[in-house]
Amino acid sequence: MNTNLQELQKKLGYQFKDIALLKTALTHSSYINENSSSMHNERLEFLGDAILEIHISEELYKRFPKAREGTLTFFRSQIVNEKSLAETARQLNIPDYLLLGIGEENQGGRHRPALIADAVEAILGAIYLDSDFAVSKKIVLALFDKKFPKQDTIIQKKSYKTLLQECTQAHFGYTPKYELLSQEGPEHNKTFTVRYASPQGFSVTAASSSIKKAEHEAARMALEKYRTILAKQNN
C-alpha cells in the first residue's frame, strides 16, 4: 500500500485542505472491522455518485444541445459505469492507496472493479466536501474528458444492433441473441418475426420483410428499455 497521498493528489489535480477526507475515501468497510479506524468510504461514495452524475449530465446537456433525452442518457451510461470508473481508478493508481481488511485483500479486493470504482466516487465526494460545487465540477471534467463522445451523430452512425451489443456487453456482460419466431406469406413477400429476450426480465418482438430488418427493429426497442433501466440505476 502506498501512503504517499501527495502523489495521488497531484494525479487528481487537487490538494486537500482536510486530508482526513481523502483517507476516509480510500478506506474500505472491511478495514474498520480489523483496525481502530471508525470511518469508511460508503457515505462518501453515495455523495460522489450524485456529484459525478450531475456534472456529467450538465456537461452532456451543454455539449449536445440537439440531443434527445434518450441519447443523453445513453451517453451518460457510457461514461458513468463500473468499467469506466475502474479504468479511471487504475489510471490514478488508486488500488495502491486503498485500506482493506485482510480478508478482502486476500480475495483480490484491491483490484476488484466494483471496489475501485466505488473508491473513485468516494474521492469525488470527498473533493466536493473539501471544496465546493465548481471545484468538484472542474475535477470531474478533467478526469472524464476523454470519455465524452465527440459528436451526437455518433449514435446515428451505428446500427441499433451494434449499439445494443455495446450496451449489454458494457453493463451486463453478455451478447444479445435473437430468436426467429415465424416467417409467413408468399416467397416474394414474406414477413419475419423475431424476438429478443433479455436476462433483465423483458422481451420485445418485431416483424419486417427480412430477418435482418426485424432484428434491427427488435434491437431498437430493446435499447430503449435498457436506457430506461440504466437511467433508473444512475438515479
mmCIF file of C-alpha atoms in Angstrom:
data_model
loop_
_atom_site.group_PDB
_atom_site.id
_atom_site.type_symbol
_atom_site.label_atom_id
_atom_site.label_comp_id
_atom_site.label_asym_id
_atom_site.label_seq_id
_atom_site.Cartn_x
_atom_site.Cartn_y
_atom_site.Cartn_z
ATOM 1 C CA MET A 1 0.000 0.000 0.000
ATOM 2 C CA ASN A 2 1.269 3.470 -0.912
ATOM 3 C CA THR A 3 0.859 6.022 1.896
ATOM 4 C CA ASN A 4 2.217 8.956 -0.101
ATOM 5 C CA LEU A 5 -1.087 10.762 -0.682
ATOM 6 C CA GLN A 6 0.736 13.765 -2.108
ATOM 7 C CA GLU A 7 1.407 11.787 -5.263
ATOM 8 C CA LEU A 8 -2.260 10.852 -5.588
ATOM 9 C CA GLN A 9 -3.341 14.458 -5.083
ATOM 10 C CA LYS A 10 -1.080 15.526 -7.934
ATOM 11 C CA LYS A 11 -2.721 12.980 -10.219
ATOM 12 C CA LEU A 12 -6.153 14.192 -9.130
ATOM 13 C CA GLY A 13 -5.172 17.819 -9.731
ATOM 14 C CA TYR A 14 -6.485 18.713 -6.279
ATOM 15 C CA GLN A 15 -4.802 19.444 -2.941
ATOM 16 C CA PHE A 16 -6.933 18.576 0.070
ATOM 17 C CA LYS A 17 -7.310 21.031 2.914
ATOM 18 C CA ASP A 18 -8.614 18.230 5.128
ATOM 19 C CA ILE A 19 -6.505 15.192 4.258
ATOM 20 C CA ALA A 20 -8.665 13.060 6.554
ATOM 21 C CA LEU A 21 -11.411 13.195 3.931
ATOM 22 C CA LEU A 22 -9.147 11.627 1.340
ATOM 23 C CA LYS A 23 -8.020 8.951 3.798
ATOM 24 C CA THR A 24 -11.645 8.105 4.537
ATOM 25 C CA ALA A 25 -12.420 7.902 0.817
ATOM 26 C CA LEU A 26 -9.673 5.287 0.493
ATOM 27 C CA THR A 27 -10.847 3.217 3.463
ATOM 28 C CA HIS A 28 -12.981 0.175 2.656
ATOM 29 C CA SER A 29 -15.551 -1.020 5.184
ATOM 30 C CA SER A 30 -13.611 -4.275 5.642
ATOM 31 C CA TYR A 31 -10.685 -2.312 7.080
ATOM 32 C CA ILE A 32 -12.525 -0.787 10.050
ATOM 33 C CA ASN A 33 -13.579 -4.232 11.265
ATOM 34 C CA GLU A 34 -9.947 -5.130 11.871
ATOM 35 C CA ASN A 35 -8.459 -1.764 12.863
ATOM 36 C CA SER A 36 -9.108 1.185 15.134
ATOM 37 C CA SER A 37 -10.394 3.367 12.300
ATOM 38 C CA SER A 38 -14.082 4.223 12.628
ATOM 39 C CA MET A 39 -14.782 5.778 9.226
ATOM 40 C CA HIS A 40 -15.088 4.064 5.850
ATOM 41 C CA ASN A 41 -15.945 5.364 2.396
ATOM 42 C CA GLU A 42 -19.536 4.224 1.806
ATOM 43 C CA ARG A 43 -21.147 7.562 2.714
ATOM 44 C CA LEU A 44 -18.650 9.456 0.569
ATOM 45 C CA GLU A 45 -19.338 7.011 -2.271
ATOM 46 C CA PHE A 46 -23.054 7.825 -2.013
ATOM 47 C CA LEU A 47 -22.312 11.535 -2.258
ATOM 48 C CA GLY A 48 -19.718 11.162 -5.005
ATOM 49 C CA ASP A 49 -22.118 9.153 -7.158
ATOM 50 C CA ALA A 50 -24.530 12.100 -7.159
ATOM 51 C CA ILE A 51 -21.769 14.640 -7.756
ATOM 52 C CA LEU A 52 -20.422 12.655 -10.706
ATOM 53 C CA GLU A 53 -23.840 12.239 -12.289
ATOM 54 C CA ILE A 54 -24.858 15.911 -12.057
ATOM 55 C CA HIS A 55 -21.574 17.167 -13.515
ATOM 56 C CA ILE A 56 -21.548 14.640 -16.370
ATOM 57 C CA SER A 57 -25.242 15.266 -17.088
ATOM 58 C CA GLU A 58 -24.791 19.027 -17.174
ATOM 59 C CA GLU A 59 -21.785 18.791 -19.472
ATOM 60 C CA LEU A 60 -23.609 16.453 -21.871
ATOM 61 C CA TYR A 61 -26.580 18.834 -21.867
ATOM 62 C CA LYS A 62 -24.296 21.720 -22.839
ATOM 63 C CA ARG A 63 -22.183 19.840 -25.388
ATOM 64 C CA PHE A 64 -25.113 18.320 -27.273
ATOM 65 C CA PRO A 65 -27.948 20.880 -27.370
ATOM 66 C CA LYS A 66 -29.827 18.964 -30.071
ATOM 67 C CA ALA A 67 -29.609 15.527 -28.452
ATOM 68 C CA ARG A 68 -32.792 13.998 -27.095
ATOM 69 C CA GLU A 69 -33.155 12.665 -23.556
ATOM 70 C CA GLY A 70 -32.637 9.056 -24.640
ATOM 71 C CA THR A 71 -29.392 9.919 -26.394
ATOM 72 C CA LEU A 72 -28.107 11.912 -23.420
ATOM 73 C CA THR A 73 -28.996 9.054 -21.084
ATOM 74 C CA PHE A 74 -27.152 6.602 -23.314
ATOM 75 C CA PHE A 75 -24.069 8.839 -23.456
ATOM 76 C CA ARG A 76 -24.079 9.221 -19.677
ATOM 77 C CA SER A 77 -24.344 5.466 -19.196
ATOM 78 C CA GLN A 78 -21.249 5.025 -21.389
ATOM 79 C CA ILE A 79 -19.274 7.423 -19.174
ATOM 80 C CA VAL A 80 -20.651 6.634 -15.718
ATOM 81 C CA ASN A 81 -20.444 2.883 -15.245
ATOM 82 C CA GLU A 82 -18.332 0.417 -13.304
ATOM 83 C CA LYS A 83 -15.948 -0.309 -16.178
ATOM 84 C CA SER A 84 -15.303 3.371 -16.878
ATOM 85 C CA LEU A 85 -14.799 4.218 -13.207
ATOM 86 C CA ALA A 86 -12.483 1.262 -12.698
ATOM 87 C CA GLU A 87 -10.368 2.412 -15.660
ATOM 88 C CA THR A 88 -10.119 5.859 -14.079
ATOM 89 C CA ALA A 89 -9.144 4.264 -10.760
ATOM 90 C CA ARG A 90 -6.300 2.375 -12.405
ATOM 91 C CA GLN A 91 -5.084 5.498 -14.207
ATOM 92 C CA LEU A 92 -4.875 7.225 -10.832
ATOM 93 C CA ASN A 93 -3.228 4.159 -9.237
ATOM 94 C CA ILE A 94 -5.991 4.162 -6.638
ATOM 95 C CA PRO A 95 -5.608 0.417 -5.901
ATOM 96 C CA ASP A 96 -2.183 1.205 -4.466
ATOM 97 C CA TYR A 97 -3.676 3.525 -1.831
ATOM 98 C CA LEU A 98 -6.667 1.542 -0.585
ATOM 99 C CA LEU A 99 -7.019 0.457 3.023
ATOM 100 C CA LEU A 100 -8.555 -3.024 3.046
ATOM 101 C CA GLY A 101 -9.226 -5.719 5.586
ATOM 102 C CA ILE A 102 -7.051 -8.830 5.403
ATOM 103 C CA GLY A 103 -9.904 -10.963 4.096
ATOM 104 C CA GLU A 104 -10.764 -8.507 1.321
ATOM 105 C CA GLU A 105 -7.085 -8.155 0.465
ATOM 106 C CA ASN A 106 -6.609 -11.920 0.200
ATOM 107 C CA GLN A 107 -9.644 -12.197 -2.076
ATOM 108 C CA GLY A 108 -8.168 -9.731 -4.554
ATOM 109 C CA GLY A 109 -10.303 -6.779 -3.488
ATOM 110 C CA ARG A 110 -7.548 -4.291 -4.252
ATOM 111 C CA HIS A 111 -8.110 -4.874 -7.964
ATOM 112 C CA ARG A 112 -11.818 -5.717 -7.974
ATOM 113 C CA PRO A 113 -13.528 -3.362 -10.485
ATOM 114 C CA ALA A 114 -16.586 -2.649 -8.327
ATOM 115 C CA LEU A 115 -14.463 -1.818 -5.281
ATOM 116 C CA ILE A 116 -12.046 0.518 -7.010
ATOM 117 C CA ALA A 117 -14.910 2.160 -8.948
ATOM 118 C CA ASP A 118 -16.616 2.888 -5.629
ATOM 119 C CA ALA A 119 -13.378 4.422 -4.367
ATOM 120 C CA VAL A 120 -13.359 6.887 -7.278
ATOM 121 C CA GLU A 121 -16.869 8.028 -6.385
ATOM 122 C CA ALA A 122 -15.860 8.336 -2.729
ATOM 123 C CA ILE A 123 -12.883 10.525 -3.659
ATOM 124 C CA LEU A 124 -15.142 12.790 -5.732
ATOM 125 C CA GLY A 125 -17.472 13.081 -2.760
ATOM 126 C CA ALA A 126 -14.503 13.981 -0.566
ATOM 127 C CA ILE A 127 -13.334 16.643 -3.016
ATOM 128 C CA TYR A 128 -16.800 18.178 -3.061
ATOM 129 C CA LEU A 129 -16.926 18.377 0.754
ATOM 130 C CA ASP A 130 -13.397 19.760 0.908
ATOM 131 C CA SER A 131 -14.061 22.448 -1.724
ATOM 132 C CA ASP A 132 -17.303 23.373 -3.479
ATOM 133 C CA PHE A 133 -19.536 22.572 -6.457
ATOM 134 C CA ALA A 134 -17.446 24.473 -9.001
ATOM 135 C CA VAL A 135 -14.151 22.869 -7.987
ATOM 136 C CA SER A 136 -15.634 19.374 -7.956
ATOM 137 C CA LYS A 137 -17.000 20.011 -11.445
ATOM 138 C CA LYS A 138 -13.545 21.032 -12.686
ATOM 139 C CA ILE A 139 -12.023 17.823 -11.309
ATOM 140 C CA VAL A 140 -14.762 15.585 -12.728
ATOM 141 C CA LEU A 141 -14.488 17.075 -16.206
ATOM 142 C CA ALA A 142 -10.707 16.812 -16.170
ATOM 143 C CA LEU A 143 -10.828 13.143 -15.140
ATOM 144 C CA PHE A 144 -13.537 12.111 -17.600
ATOM 145 C CA ASP A 145 -12.997 14.496 -20.519
ATOM 146 C CA LYS A 146 -11.633 11.820 -22.886
ATOM 147 C CA LYS A 147 -14.657 9.605 -22.243
ATOM 148 C CA PHE A 148 -17.141 12.101 -23.706
ATOM 149 C CA PRO A 149 -18.391 11.305 -27.237
ATOM 150 C CA LYS A 150 -17.031 13.600 -29.923
ATOM 151 C CA GLN A 151 -20.387 14.276 -31.535
ATOM 152 C CA ASP A 152 -24.008 13.311 -31.006
ATOM 153 C CA THR A 153 -24.251 11.873 -34.527
ATOM 154 C CA ILE A 154 -22.088 9.001 -33.314
ATOM 155 C CA ILE A 155 -25.216 7.263 -32.099
ATOM 156 C CA GLN A 156 -26.804 7.543 -35.520
ATOM 157 C CA LYS A 157 -23.804 6.125 -37.386
ATOM 158 C CA LYS A 158 -24.037 2.764 -35.651
ATOM 159 C CA SER A 159 -26.812 0.251 -36.158
ATOM 160 C CA TYR A 160 -29.178 -0.430 -33.296
ATOM 161 C CA LYS A 161 -27.864 -3.996 -33.152
ATOM 162 C CA THR A 162 -24.324 -2.683 -32.634
ATOM 163 C CA LEU A 163 -25.456 -0.191 -30.017
ATOM 164 C CA LEU A 164 -27.424 -2.869 -28.172
ATOM 165 C CA GLN A 165 -24.437 -5.200 -28.166
ATOM 166 C CA GLU A 166 -22.155 -2.458 -26.841
ATOM 167 C CA CYS A 167 -24.700 -1.642 -24.144
ATOM 168 C CA THR A 168 -25.273 -5.206 -22.930
ATOM 169 C CA GLN A 169 -21.584 -6.111 -23.009
ATOM 170 C CA ALA A 170 -20.549 -2.981 -21.096
ATOM 171 C CA HIS A 171 -23.242 -3.124 -18.425
ATOM 172 C CA PHE A 172 -24.408 -6.732 -18.185
ATOM 173 C CA GLY A 173 -21.597 -8.819 -19.660
ATOM 174 C CA TYR A 174 -23.358 -10.704 -22.436
ATOM 175 C CA THR A 175 -24.046 -10.582 -26.181
ATOM 176 C CA PRO A 176 -27.660 -10.246 -27.410
ATOM 177 C CA LYS A 177 -29.265 -13.183 -29.224
ATOM 178 C CA TYR A 178 -32.366 -13.082 -31.410
ATOM 179 C CA GLU A 179 -34.928 -15.840 -31.930
ATOM 180 C CA LEU A 180 -36.794 -16.301 -35.202
ATOM 181 C CA LEU A 181 -40.405 -16.910 -34.194
ATOM 182 C CA SER A 182 -42.046 -17.228 -37.618
ATOM 183 C CA GLN A 183 -41.929 -16.487 -41.326
ATOM 184 C CA GLU A 184 -45.217 -16.034 -43.095
ATOM 185 C CA GLY A 185 -46.508 -15.122 -46.550
ATOM 186 C CA PRO A 186 -45.537 -15.972 -50.113
ATOM 187 C CA GLU A 187 -41.875 -16.349 -51.042
ATOM 188 C CA HIS A 188 -41.691 -12.930 -52.683
ATOM 189 C CA ASN A 189 -43.415 -11.140 -49.794
ATOM 190 C CA LYS A 190 -42.515 -12.859 -46.541
ATOM 191 C CA THR A 191 -42.853 -11.362 -43.077
ATOM 192 C CA PHE A 192 -40.286 -12.433 -40.499
ATOM 193 C CA THR A 193 -40.953 -12.138 -36.780
ATOM 194 C CA VAL A 194 -38.113 -12.218 -34.261
ATOM 195 C CA ARG A 195 -37.895 -11.915 -30.506
ATOM 196 C CA TYR A 196 -35.195 -10.640 -28.218
ATOM 197 C CA ALA A 197 -35.491 -11.962 -24.657
ATOM 198 C CA SER A 198 -33.431 -10.047 -22.113
ATOM 199 C CA PRO A 199 -31.902 -11.628 -18.987
ATOM 200 C CA GLN A 200 -33.050 -8.417 -17.285
ATOM 201 C CA GLY A 201 -36.631 -9.682 -17.444
ATOM 202 C CA PHE A 202 -38.222 -8.217 -20.549
ATOM 203 C CA SER A 203 -38.687 -9.276 -24.169
ATOM 204 C CA VAL A 204 -39.518 -7.465 -27.387
ATOM 205 C CA THR A 205 -40.939 -8.782 -30.660
ATOM 206 C CA ALA A 206 -40.574 -7.196 -34.085
ATOM 207 C CA ALA A 207 -41.624 -8.103 -37.623
ATOM 208 C CA SER A 208 -40.298 -6.989 -41.016
ATOM 209 C CA SER A 209 -39.635 -8.072 -44.584
ATOM 210 C CA SER A 210 -36.269 -9.622 -43.680
ATOM 211 C CA ILE A 211 -34.723 -11.233 -40.629
ATOM 212 C CA LYS A 212 -32.041 -8.545 -40.533
ATOM 213 C CA LYS A 213 -34.588 -5.722 -40.515
ATOM 214 C CA ALA A 214 -36.691 -7.450 -37.871
ATOM 215 C CA GLU A 215 -33.641 -7.913 -35.647
ATOM 216 C CA HIS A 216 -32.710 -4.267 -36.199
ATOM 217 C CA GLU A 217 -36.158 -3.151 -35.026
ATOM 218 C CA ALA A 218 -36.087 -5.520 -32.046
ATOM 219 C CA ALA A 219 -32.687 -4.094 -31.071
ATOM 220 C CA ARG A 220 -34.069 -0.556 -31.263
ATOM 221 C CA MET A 221 -36.955 -1.470 -28.971
ATOM 222 C CA ALA A 222 -34.677 -3.288 -26.529
ATOM 223 C CA LEU A 223 -32.200 -0.415 -26.440
ATOM 224 C CA GLU A 224 -34.943 1.982 -25.361
ATOM 225 C CA LYS A 225 -35.834 -0.339 -22.493
ATOM 226 C CA TYR A 226 -32.198 -0.645 -21.448
ATOM 227 C CA ARG A 227 -31.831 3.126 -21.440
ATOM 228 C CA THR A 228 -34.741 3.331 -19.014
ATOM 229 C CA ILE A 229 -33.179 0.635 -16.822
ATOM 230 C CA LEU A 230 -29.774 2.352 -16.796
ATOM 231 C CA ALA A 231 -31.336 5.760 -16.115
ATOM 232 C CA LYS A 232 -33.054 4.323 -13.029
ATOM 233 C CA GLN A 233 -29.816 2.709 -11.862
ATOM 234 C CA ASN A 234 -27.999 6.024 -12.148
ATOM 235 C CA ASN A 235 -30.670 7.947 -10.219
#
